[in-house]
Short mmCIF file of C-alpha atoms in Angstrom, two decimals:
data_model
loop_
_atom_site.label_atom_id
_atom_site.label_comp_id
_atom_site.label_asym_id
_atom_site.label_seq_id
_atom_site.Cartn_x
_atom_site.Cartn_y
_atom_site.Cartn_z
CA MET A 28 -4.96 8.64 -6.63
CA ASN A 29 -2.06 6.85 -5.20
CA ALA A 30 -1.79 3.46 -6.84
CA VAL A 31 -1.87 1.34 -3.68
CA SER A 32 -4.92 3.06 -2.42
CA ASN A 33 -6.73 2.84 -5.69
CA ARG A 34 -6.18 -0.86 -5.42
CA ARG A 35 -7.26 -1.11 -1.91
CA VAL A 36 -10.45 0.85 -2.45
CA LYS A 37 -11.51 -1.99 -4.85
CA ARG A 38 -10.83 -4.48 -2.06
CA LEU A 39 -13.06 -2.92 0.60
CA ILE A 40 -16.09 -5.00 1.46
CA LEU A 41 -19.38 -3.59 2.73
CA THR A 42 -20.13 -5.30 6.02
CA GLY A 43 -22.06 -4.54 9.17
CA ALA A 44 -25.01 -2.43 8.15
CA ALA A 45 -25.70 -1.40 11.85
CA GLY A 46 -22.15 -0.22 12.23
CA LEU A 47 -22.33 1.63 9.06
CA THR A 48 -25.51 3.52 9.97
CA ALA A 49 -23.96 4.37 13.29
CA LEU A 50 -20.81 5.66 11.78
CA THR A 51 -22.67 7.77 9.18
CA LEU A 52 -24.68 9.49 11.97
CA ALA A 53 -21.49 9.89 14.00
CA GLY A 54 -19.76 11.62 11.01
CA CYS A 55 -22.63 14.01 10.80
CA ALA A 56 -22.32 14.93 14.49
CA GLY A 57 -18.46 15.12 14.21
CA ALA A 58 -18.70 17.78 11.71
CA SER A 59 -19.96 20.23 14.41
CA GLY A 60 -18.46 18.48 17.39
CA GLY A 61 -14.83 19.00 16.16
CA GLY A 62 -11.70 17.59 17.74
CA GLY A 63 -10.94 20.40 20.31
CA GLU A 64 -14.18 20.45 22.27
CA ALA A 65 -13.67 19.06 25.75
CA GLY A 66 -16.00 16.09 26.43
CA GLY A 67 -17.20 15.93 22.75
CA PRO A 68 -16.33 13.15 20.38
CA LEU A 69 -12.79 12.98 18.82
CA VAL A 70 -13.20 13.52 15.03
CA LEU A 71 -11.34 11.22 12.77
CA TYR A 72 -10.78 13.00 9.44
CA THR A 73 -10.15 10.42 6.82
CA TRP A 74 -11.23 9.21 3.30
CA ALA A 75 -14.78 8.37 4.01
CA ALA A 76 -16.92 9.14 1.07
CA SER A 77 -17.64 5.48 0.02
CA GLU A 78 -19.78 3.01 1.79
CA GLY A 79 -16.91 0.72 1.69
CA ASP A 80 -14.72 3.35 3.50
CA GLN A 81 -17.41 4.03 6.05
CA ALA A 82 -17.91 0.28 6.83
CA GLN A 83 -14.03 -0.11 7.37
CA TRP A 84 -13.98 2.75 9.90
CA ALA A 85 -17.09 1.47 11.58
CA ASP A 86 -15.25 -1.83 12.00
CA PHE A 87 -12.20 -0.08 13.37
CA ILE A 88 -14.28 1.95 15.89
CA ASP A 89 -16.39 -0.92 16.98
CA GLY A 90 -13.24 -2.98 17.65
CA ALA A 91 -11.66 -0.07 19.48
CA LYS A 92 -14.72 0.39 21.77
CA ALA A 93 -14.43 -3.16 22.74
CA GLU A 94 -11.06 -2.21 24.09
CA ASP A 95 -12.19 1.07 25.56
CA PRO A 96 -15.99 1.39 26.08
CA ASP A 97 -15.74 5.03 26.91
CA LEU A 98 -14.18 5.86 23.52
CA ASP A 99 -16.06 8.43 21.54
CA ILE A 100 -15.01 8.78 17.90
CA SER A 101 -16.99 10.31 14.94
CA VAL A 102 -15.78 10.19 11.29
CA GLU A 103 -15.86 12.74 8.52
CA GLY A 104 -13.93 13.33 5.36
CA PRO A 105 -14.13 13.29 1.48
CA SER A 106 -13.15 10.62 -1.10
CA PHE A 107 -9.64 9.28 -1.05
CA ALA A 108 -8.76 11.28 -4.12
CA ASP A 109 -9.69 14.57 -2.53
CA TYR A 110 -8.40 13.83 0.89
CA TRP A 111 -4.93 14.93 0.39
CA THR A 112 -5.82 18.47 -0.55
CA LYS A 113 -8.97 18.90 1.65
CA VAL A 114 -7.26 17.73 4.80
CA LYS A 115 -5.06 20.85 4.73
CA THR A 116 -8.11 23.12 4.31
CA ARG A 117 -10.02 21.19 6.96
CA LEU A 118 -7.30 21.73 9.61
CA SER A 119 -7.07 25.42 8.98
CA GLY A 120 -10.87 25.91 9.63
CA SER A 121 -12.74 26.25 12.84
CA ASN A 122 -12.87 23.39 15.32
CA PRO A 123 -10.40 21.16 13.48
CA PRO A 124 -10.41 17.47 13.94
CA CYS A 125 -7.80 15.79 16.20
CA LEU A 126 -7.33 12.33 14.46
CA LEU A 127 -5.95 12.06 10.92
CA THR A 128 -5.20 8.96 8.64
CA THR A 129 -2.15 8.92 6.40
CA GLN A 130 -0.19 6.57 4.31
CA ALA A 131 3.52 5.85 4.72
CA ALA A 132 3.87 7.03 1.13
CA ARG A 133 2.27 10.31 1.97
CA ALA A 134 3.52 10.93 5.42
CA GLN A 135 6.24 13.38 4.15
CA GLU A 136 3.66 15.32 2.32
CA LEU A 137 1.46 15.74 5.51
CA GLY A 138 4.31 16.13 7.90
CA ASP A 139 3.63 19.67 8.91
CA LEU A 140 -0.03 18.71 9.68
CA LEU A 141 0.94 15.81 11.94
CA MET A 142 2.03 16.07 15.65
CA PRO A 143 5.31 14.29 16.61
CA LEU A 144 4.17 11.38 18.69
CA ASP A 145 7.45 10.29 20.32
CA ASP A 146 6.68 11.97 23.68
CA LEU A 147 3.05 10.43 23.78
CA ILE A 148 4.63 7.14 22.93
CA GLU A 149 7.10 7.26 25.82
CA LYS A 150 4.41 8.73 28.19
CA SER A 151 1.92 6.01 27.43
CA GLY A 152 4.42 3.08 27.39
CA PHE A 153 3.29 2.19 23.89
CA ASP A 154 5.58 -0.60 22.59
CA VAL A 155 6.64 0.31 19.12
CA ASP A 156 8.82 -2.76 19.02
CA ASN A 157 5.49 -4.70 18.27
CA ILE A 158 4.87 -2.63 15.09
CA ASP A 159 6.45 -3.30 11.70
CA ALA A 160 9.65 -1.43 11.56
CA SER A 161 9.40 -0.61 7.79
CA MET A 162 6.05 1.06 8.28
CA LEU A 163 7.12 2.88 11.33
CA SER A 164 10.05 4.22 9.27
CA GLY A 165 7.64 5.34 6.54
CA MET A 166 5.59 7.16 9.10
CA THR A 167 8.70 8.96 10.41
CA VAL A 168 9.24 12.64 9.36
CA ASP A 169 12.34 14.57 10.34
CA GLY A 170 13.22 11.93 12.88
CA THR A 171 9.87 11.65 14.68
CA ILE A 172 7.04 9.24 14.32
CA ARG A 173 3.94 10.97 12.90
CA ALA A 174 1.50 8.04 12.86
CA ILE A 175 0.99 4.60 14.16
CA PRO A 176 0.32 2.16 11.23
CA TYR A 177 -2.49 -0.28 11.24
CA ASP A 178 -1.36 -2.33 8.22
CA ALA A 179 2.02 -3.27 6.57
CA GLU A 180 1.49 -4.67 3.11
CA PRO A 181 4.57 -6.15 1.38
CA ILE A 182 4.01 -6.39 -2.40
CA VAL A 183 3.93 -9.95 -3.63
CA LEU A 184 3.76 -12.10 -6.78
CA PHE A 185 0.36 -14.02 -7.32
CA TYR A 186 0.35 -16.95 -9.37
CA ASN A 187 -1.88 -19.74 -10.78
CA VAL A 188 -0.85 -22.92 -9.05
CA GLU A 189 -2.46 -25.17 -11.64
CA ALA A 190 -0.84 -23.35 -14.56
CA PHE A 191 2.62 -23.85 -13.04
CA GLN A 192 1.85 -27.49 -12.33
CA ALA A 193 0.55 -28.15 -15.85
CA ALA A 194 3.79 -26.61 -17.23
CA GLY A 195 5.84 -28.79 -15.00
CA LEU A 196 7.22 -25.97 -13.01
CA ASP A 197 8.31 -25.85 -9.42
CA LEU A 198 6.12 -23.60 -7.29
CA PRO A 199 8.00 -20.46 -6.06
CA GLY A 200 7.78 -19.39 -2.49
CA THR A 201 10.03 -17.41 -0.20
CA GLU A 202 12.87 -17.49 -2.61
CA TYR A 203 12.60 -16.55 -6.34
CA THR A 204 15.43 -15.39 -8.67
CA ARG A 205 14.81 -13.21 -11.59
CA ASP A 206 16.48 -15.70 -13.89
CA GLN A 207 14.05 -18.48 -12.71
CA PHE A 208 11.07 -16.08 -12.80
CA ILE A 209 11.80 -15.18 -16.49
CA SER A 210 12.36 -18.84 -17.33
CA ASP A 211 9.06 -19.78 -15.82
CA ALA A 212 7.29 -16.82 -17.41
CA LYS A 213 8.58 -17.97 -20.83
CA ALA A 214 7.41 -21.43 -20.22
CA LEU A 215 3.96 -19.99 -19.33
CA THR A 216 3.80 -17.81 -22.48
CA ASP A 217 2.26 -19.04 -25.66
CA GLY A 218 2.00 -16.61 -28.34
CA GLU A 219 -0.51 -13.90 -27.35
CA LYS A 220 -1.06 -15.67 -24.03
CA LYS A 221 1.59 -14.09 -21.82
CA GLY A 222 3.03 -15.17 -18.42
CA LEU A 223 2.63 -11.90 -16.59
CA ALA A 224 -0.11 -9.24 -16.47
CA LEU A 225 1.06 -5.57 -16.14
CA ALA A 226 -0.65 -2.41 -15.17
CA PRO A 227 0.55 1.14 -16.11
CA GLY A 228 2.16 3.50 -13.66
CA VAL A 229 5.09 3.54 -11.27
CA PHE A 230 3.78 1.47 -8.36
CA ILE A 231 4.65 -2.06 -9.48
CA PRO A 232 7.93 -1.10 -11.18
CA ASN A 233 9.01 0.63 -7.89
CA ALA A 234 8.23 -2.57 -6.01
CA TRP A 235 10.27 -4.50 -8.53
CA SER A 236 13.24 -2.16 -8.02
CA LEU A 237 12.97 -2.37 -4.24
CA ALA A 238 13.08 -6.07 -4.40
CA ASP A 239 16.67 -5.53 -5.41
CA GLY A 240 17.09 -2.80 -2.73
CA VAL A 241 17.08 0.12 -5.13
CA PRO A 242 14.73 3.08 -4.13
CA ALA A 243 13.26 5.87 -6.31
CA VAL A 244 13.55 8.27 -3.55
CA THR A 245 16.50 8.95 -1.38
CA GLU A 246 16.38 8.66 2.56
CA ASP A 247 16.54 12.46 2.48
CA GLY A 248 13.31 12.55 0.47
CA GLU A 249 14.86 13.52 -2.77
CA LEU A 250 13.57 12.17 -6.24
CA ASP A 251 16.30 9.92 -7.65
CA LEU A 252 14.84 8.53 -10.83
CA THR A 253 18.08 9.17 -12.75
CA ASN A 254 20.14 7.18 -10.45
CA PRO A 255 21.96 4.58 -12.75
CA ASP A 256 20.85 1.74 -10.54
CA PHE A 257 17.26 2.70 -10.58
CA VAL A 258 17.41 3.27 -14.34
CA ASP A 259 18.82 -0.32 -14.77
CA GLN A 260 15.92 -1.62 -12.61
CA MET A 261 13.33 0.12 -14.73
CA GLN A 262 15.00 -1.12 -17.90
CA SER A 263 14.93 -4.65 -16.71
CA PHE A 264 11.14 -4.27 -15.97
CA PHE A 265 10.45 -2.80 -19.45
CA ASP A 266 12.32 -5.60 -20.97
CA LEU A 267 9.83 -8.09 -19.63
CA VAL A 268 7.76 -6.89 -22.56
CA ALA A 269 10.24 -5.52 -25.18
CA VAL A 270 13.04 -8.16 -24.87
CA GLU A 271 11.74 -11.22 -22.97
CA GLY A 272 8.27 -11.17 -24.42
CA VAL A 273 6.55 -12.50 -21.26
CA ALA A 274 4.03 -9.68 -20.86
CA LYS A 275 1.93 -7.31 -22.91
CA ALA A 276 2.56 -3.52 -22.73
CA PRO A 277 -0.32 -1.97 -20.75
CA GLU A 278 -2.33 0.84 -22.15
CA ALA A 279 -1.92 4.17 -20.47
CA ALA A 280 -5.72 4.30 -20.04
CA ASP A 281 -5.84 0.88 -18.29
CA GLY A 282 -6.94 0.84 -14.73
CA SER A 283 -5.44 -1.83 -12.38
CA GLU A 284 -8.70 -3.85 -12.73
CA VAL A 285 -7.51 -4.74 -16.29
CA SER A 286 -4.48 -6.69 -15.25
CA GLN A 287 -6.30 -8.04 -12.19
CA GLN A 288 -9.15 -9.39 -14.38
CA ALA A 289 -6.60 -10.92 -16.79
CA PHE A 290 -5.07 -12.76 -13.73
CA THR A 291 -8.25 -13.85 -12.07
CA SER A 292 -9.87 -15.14 -15.37
CA GLY A 293 -6.94 -17.40 -15.86
CA ALA A 294 -5.86 -15.65 -19.08
CA VAL A 295 -2.53 -14.64 -17.42
CA PRO A 296 -0.87 -16.90 -14.78
CA MET A 297 1.18 -14.25 -12.85
CA LEU A 298 0.59 -10.80 -11.38
CA ILE A 299 2.46 -8.48 -8.94
CA GLU A 300 0.18 -6.86 -6.55
CA GLY A 301 -0.59 -6.04 -2.85
CA PRO A 302 -1.62 -8.88 -0.40
CA TRP A 303 -4.78 -6.99 0.37
CA MET A 304 -6.04 -8.31 -2.92
CA TYR A 305 -5.82 -11.91 -1.81
CA GLY A 306 -9.51 -12.20 -0.74
CA SER A 307 -10.89 -10.64 -3.96
CA PHE A 308 -8.65 -12.80 -6.09
CA ALA A 309 -9.50 -15.93 -4.19
CA ASP A 310 -13.23 -15.13 -4.69
CA ALA A 311 -12.93 -14.37 -8.37
CA ALA A 312 -10.51 -17.09 -9.60
CA ASP A 313 -11.37 -20.76 -10.05
CA PHE A 314 -7.88 -21.88 -9.60
CA THR A 315 -5.61 -22.22 -6.50
CA LEU A 316 -3.89 -18.96 -5.62
CA GLY A 317 -0.10 -19.07 -5.08
CA VAL A 318 1.85 -16.31 -3.43
CA SER A 319 5.58 -15.67 -3.90
CA ILE A 320 8.06 -12.86 -3.42
CA VAL A 321 8.63 -10.22 -6.04
CA PRO A 322 11.66 -11.87 -7.87
CA SER A 323 15.05 -10.47 -7.02
CA THR A 324 18.43 -10.96 -8.64
CA SER A 325 19.67 -12.89 -5.65
CA GLY A 326 16.41 -14.75 -5.11
CA GLU A 327 16.14 -13.48 -1.50
CA ALA A 328 12.95 -11.92 -0.11
CA ALA A 329 13.02 -8.18 0.06
CA ALA A 330 9.80 -6.14 -0.10
CA MET A 331 8.36 -2.76 -0.72
CA THR A 332 5.73 -2.21 1.96
CA ALA A 333 2.68 -0.04 1.61
CA GLY A 334 0.24 0.80 4.34
CA SER A 335 -1.69 3.46 6.34
CA GLY A 336 -2.01 4.62 9.96
CA PHE A 337 -3.56 6.97 12.42
CA GLY A 338 -1.98 10.30 13.40
CA ILE A 339 -2.85 13.37 15.46
CA ALA A 340 -3.23 16.76 13.99
CA ALA A 341 -0.53 19.22 14.95
CA ASN A 342 -3.08 21.71 16.34
CA CYS A 343 -5.09 19.17 18.42
CA GLU A 344 -5.90 20.42 21.80
CA ARG A 345 -6.45 16.90 23.24
CA PRO A 346 -3.49 14.97 22.31
CA ASP A 347 -3.51 12.51 25.26
CA GLU A 348 -7.09 11.46 24.48
CA ALA A 349 -6.23 11.23 20.76
CA PHE A 350 -3.30 8.94 21.41
CA ALA A 351 -5.36 6.74 23.69
CA ALA A 352 -7.79 6.42 20.80
CA ILE A 353 -5.01 5.45 18.45
CA GLU A 354 -3.76 2.88 20.92
CA ALA A 355 -7.27 1.25 20.83
CA LEU A 356 -7.72 1.61 17.08
CA THR A 357 -4.43 -0.25 16.56
CA SER A 358 -4.77 -2.76 19.32
CA LEU A 359 -3.98 -6.45 18.76
CA ALA A 360 -7.68 -7.37 18.84
CA VAL A 361 -8.68 -4.71 16.17
CA GLN A 362 -5.75 -5.67 13.93
CA GLU A 363 -6.53 -9.50 14.17
CA LYS A 364 -10.20 -8.62 13.26
CA GLN A 365 -9.24 -6.55 10.29
CA ALA A 366 -6.87 -9.24 9.12
CA GLU A 367 -9.54 -11.77 9.34
CA ALA A 368 -12.50 -9.88 7.98
CA ARG A 369 -10.80 -7.64 5.34
CA GLY A 370 -7.52 -9.39 4.60
CA ILE A 371 -5.18 -6.61 5.44
CA VAL A 372 -1.69 -7.60 6.57
CA PRO A 373 -1.59 -6.16 10.17
CA ALA A 374 1.21 -3.80 11.22
CA ARG A 375 1.31 -5.64 14.65
CA ILE A 376 3.67 -8.43 14.22
CA GLU A 377 1.80 -10.69 16.67
CA ALA A 378 -1.39 -10.27 14.67
CA LEU A 379 0.09 -11.77 11.53
CA PRO A 380 -1.28 -15.37 12.25
CA ALA A 381 -4.84 -13.86 11.81
CA TRP A 382 -3.94 -13.07 8.13
CA ALA A 383 -2.80 -16.55 7.58
CA GLU A 384 -6.34 -17.93 8.22
CA GLY A 385 -7.91 -19.21 5.04
CA LYS A 386 -4.76 -18.65 2.86
CA THR A 387 -3.08 -21.38 0.72
CA ASP A 388 -0.06 -23.12 2.01
CA GLY A 389 3.02 -20.93 2.07
CA ALA A 390 1.20 -17.63 1.70
CA SER A 391 1.91 -16.46 5.27
CA GLU A 392 5.46 -17.58 5.18
CA VAL A 393 6.07 -15.41 2.06
CA VAL A 394 4.57 -12.40 3.82
CA GLU A 395 6.61 -13.00 6.96
CA ALA A 396 9.84 -13.42 4.98
CA LEU A 397 9.10 -10.20 3.08
CA LEU A 398 8.37 -8.27 6.23
CA SER A 399 11.64 -9.28 7.72
CA ASN A 400 13.51 -7.45 5.02
CA ALA A 401 11.16 -4.53 3.99
CA THR A 402 11.52 -0.96 2.89
CA PRO A 403 8.46 1.41 2.93
CA GLN A 404 7.34 2.90 -0.29
CA ARG A 405 8.85 6.45 -0.08
CA THR A 406 7.42 9.21 -2.30
CA THR A 407 7.74 12.97 -2.65
CA THR A 408 5.17 15.76 -2.69
CA THR A 409 5.48 15.57 -6.49
CA TRP A 410 4.74 11.78 -6.72
CA ASN A 411 1.35 12.23 -8.45
CA GLN A 412 3.28 13.87 -11.36
CA VAL A 413 5.65 10.92 -11.32
CA GLU A 414 2.83 8.54 -11.52
CA THR A 415 1.04 10.44 -14.30
CA LEU A 416 4.23 10.80 -16.43
CA MET A 417 5.19 7.06 -15.80
CA THR A 418 1.79 6.09 -17.02
CA GLN A 419 2.21 8.15 -20.04
CA TYR A 420 5.84 7.36 -20.99
CA GLY A 421 6.07 3.86 -19.67
CA VAL A 422 3.97 2.32 -22.47
CA GLN A 423 6.92 3.54 -24.87
CA GLY A 424 9.37 1.89 -22.55
CA TYR A 425 7.51 -1.50 -22.62
CA ARG A 426 7.28 -1.31 -26.38
CA GLY A 427 11.04 -0.51 -26.70
CA GLU A 428 10.40 2.88 -28.22
CA LEU A 429 12.22 4.79 -25.45
CA THR A 430 14.84 3.63 -23.15
CA ALA A 431 14.44 3.70 -19.27
CA GLU A 432 17.27 6.25 -19.12
CA GLU A 433 15.23 8.54 -21.58
CA ILE A 434 12.00 8.12 -19.70
CA MET A 435 13.54 8.57 -16.19
CA GLU A 436 15.38 11.70 -17.25
CA THR A 437 12.23 13.11 -18.93
CA ILE A 438 10.16 12.47 -15.71
CA GLN A 439 12.89 13.74 -13.31
CA ASN A 440 13.42 16.94 -15.34
CA SER A 441 9.62 17.59 -15.79
CA VAL A 442 8.94 17.16 -12.11
CA GLN A 443 11.74 19.25 -10.94
CA GLY A 444 11.58 21.87 -13.69
#
């Protein structure tokens, strides 16, 4: 499973039993109604196996129907883990669905399945200037937009406000240098009690690197793990454990919940994660939740964004209807509702104030600063292998047993070999 979505699945909240029931029934009907039958429901094929997923799509569709009462959408699909392979089979079968979901990180992988939307955008007058530019970039394949994002999640640093105050430290916000971060982390470290919690895998180290503007994948979509600048970024992240001593090396078998629980329990005062976790963290923690940027060398805000969106299947026979549905599903009202109810950072810029509701002082300013200088998480079709190998070998990097150069070369060669 992609790391960002594994984290997001844990954040989904089951709400709206009536909407859930309606969605489940619609999904059953959609399996036979398909996406090409004139007058029938448009089928949204997505990750829809869990009750949390189903509740989320019910909320989206209910909000979209408030914008367009004639909208008729049914939902079907497997678990998130199975979606990326089963969507290809589903589209090659009879009566394929018209609407698909994708992530910016996986848009390149699904590019051949997704219809270019530029003509439909121009025809409908849809204003892409209102959508976060980094996410639109992530949803662009071969120069054409393949999906309209509904969220834009810049990775952030969460911290325990009371722990910082007790240590006499200034609270970080929209600026945070790596030197200051390491100094603060050392002040918050006491023997086995460390300043930062870490999870295995490549997702968070990639966000660390992109905070300094260094990607793991080129703009041409080529894996670039052995780029000396990227290697240096990975070494600096490994050194947080092996040299600076401000974090414990994660175990390869750890899920993201291990580091999350260490943070929310108060055992560790800092954690790098996605802002979609804010609600869960606030509910679980008995301290004030602070939000800052992922530290950069300069201290300036720069983000890796992650997020998902709606696209149209390349073989859809009802593209105009499908795009009208996407317009409703990504409308301002729907995104505001999702931001308020589920805590996702909306892709529509004008919906950002809705995310600020109920957050601690400064949190929304951090998110806005990050989105003003953001790069989407770019991956390759081999990214699952990269994630698996980084989980395996990264532990040795944190422990100082292997250098970042050795690990990145091993992963690059293994994936391309």
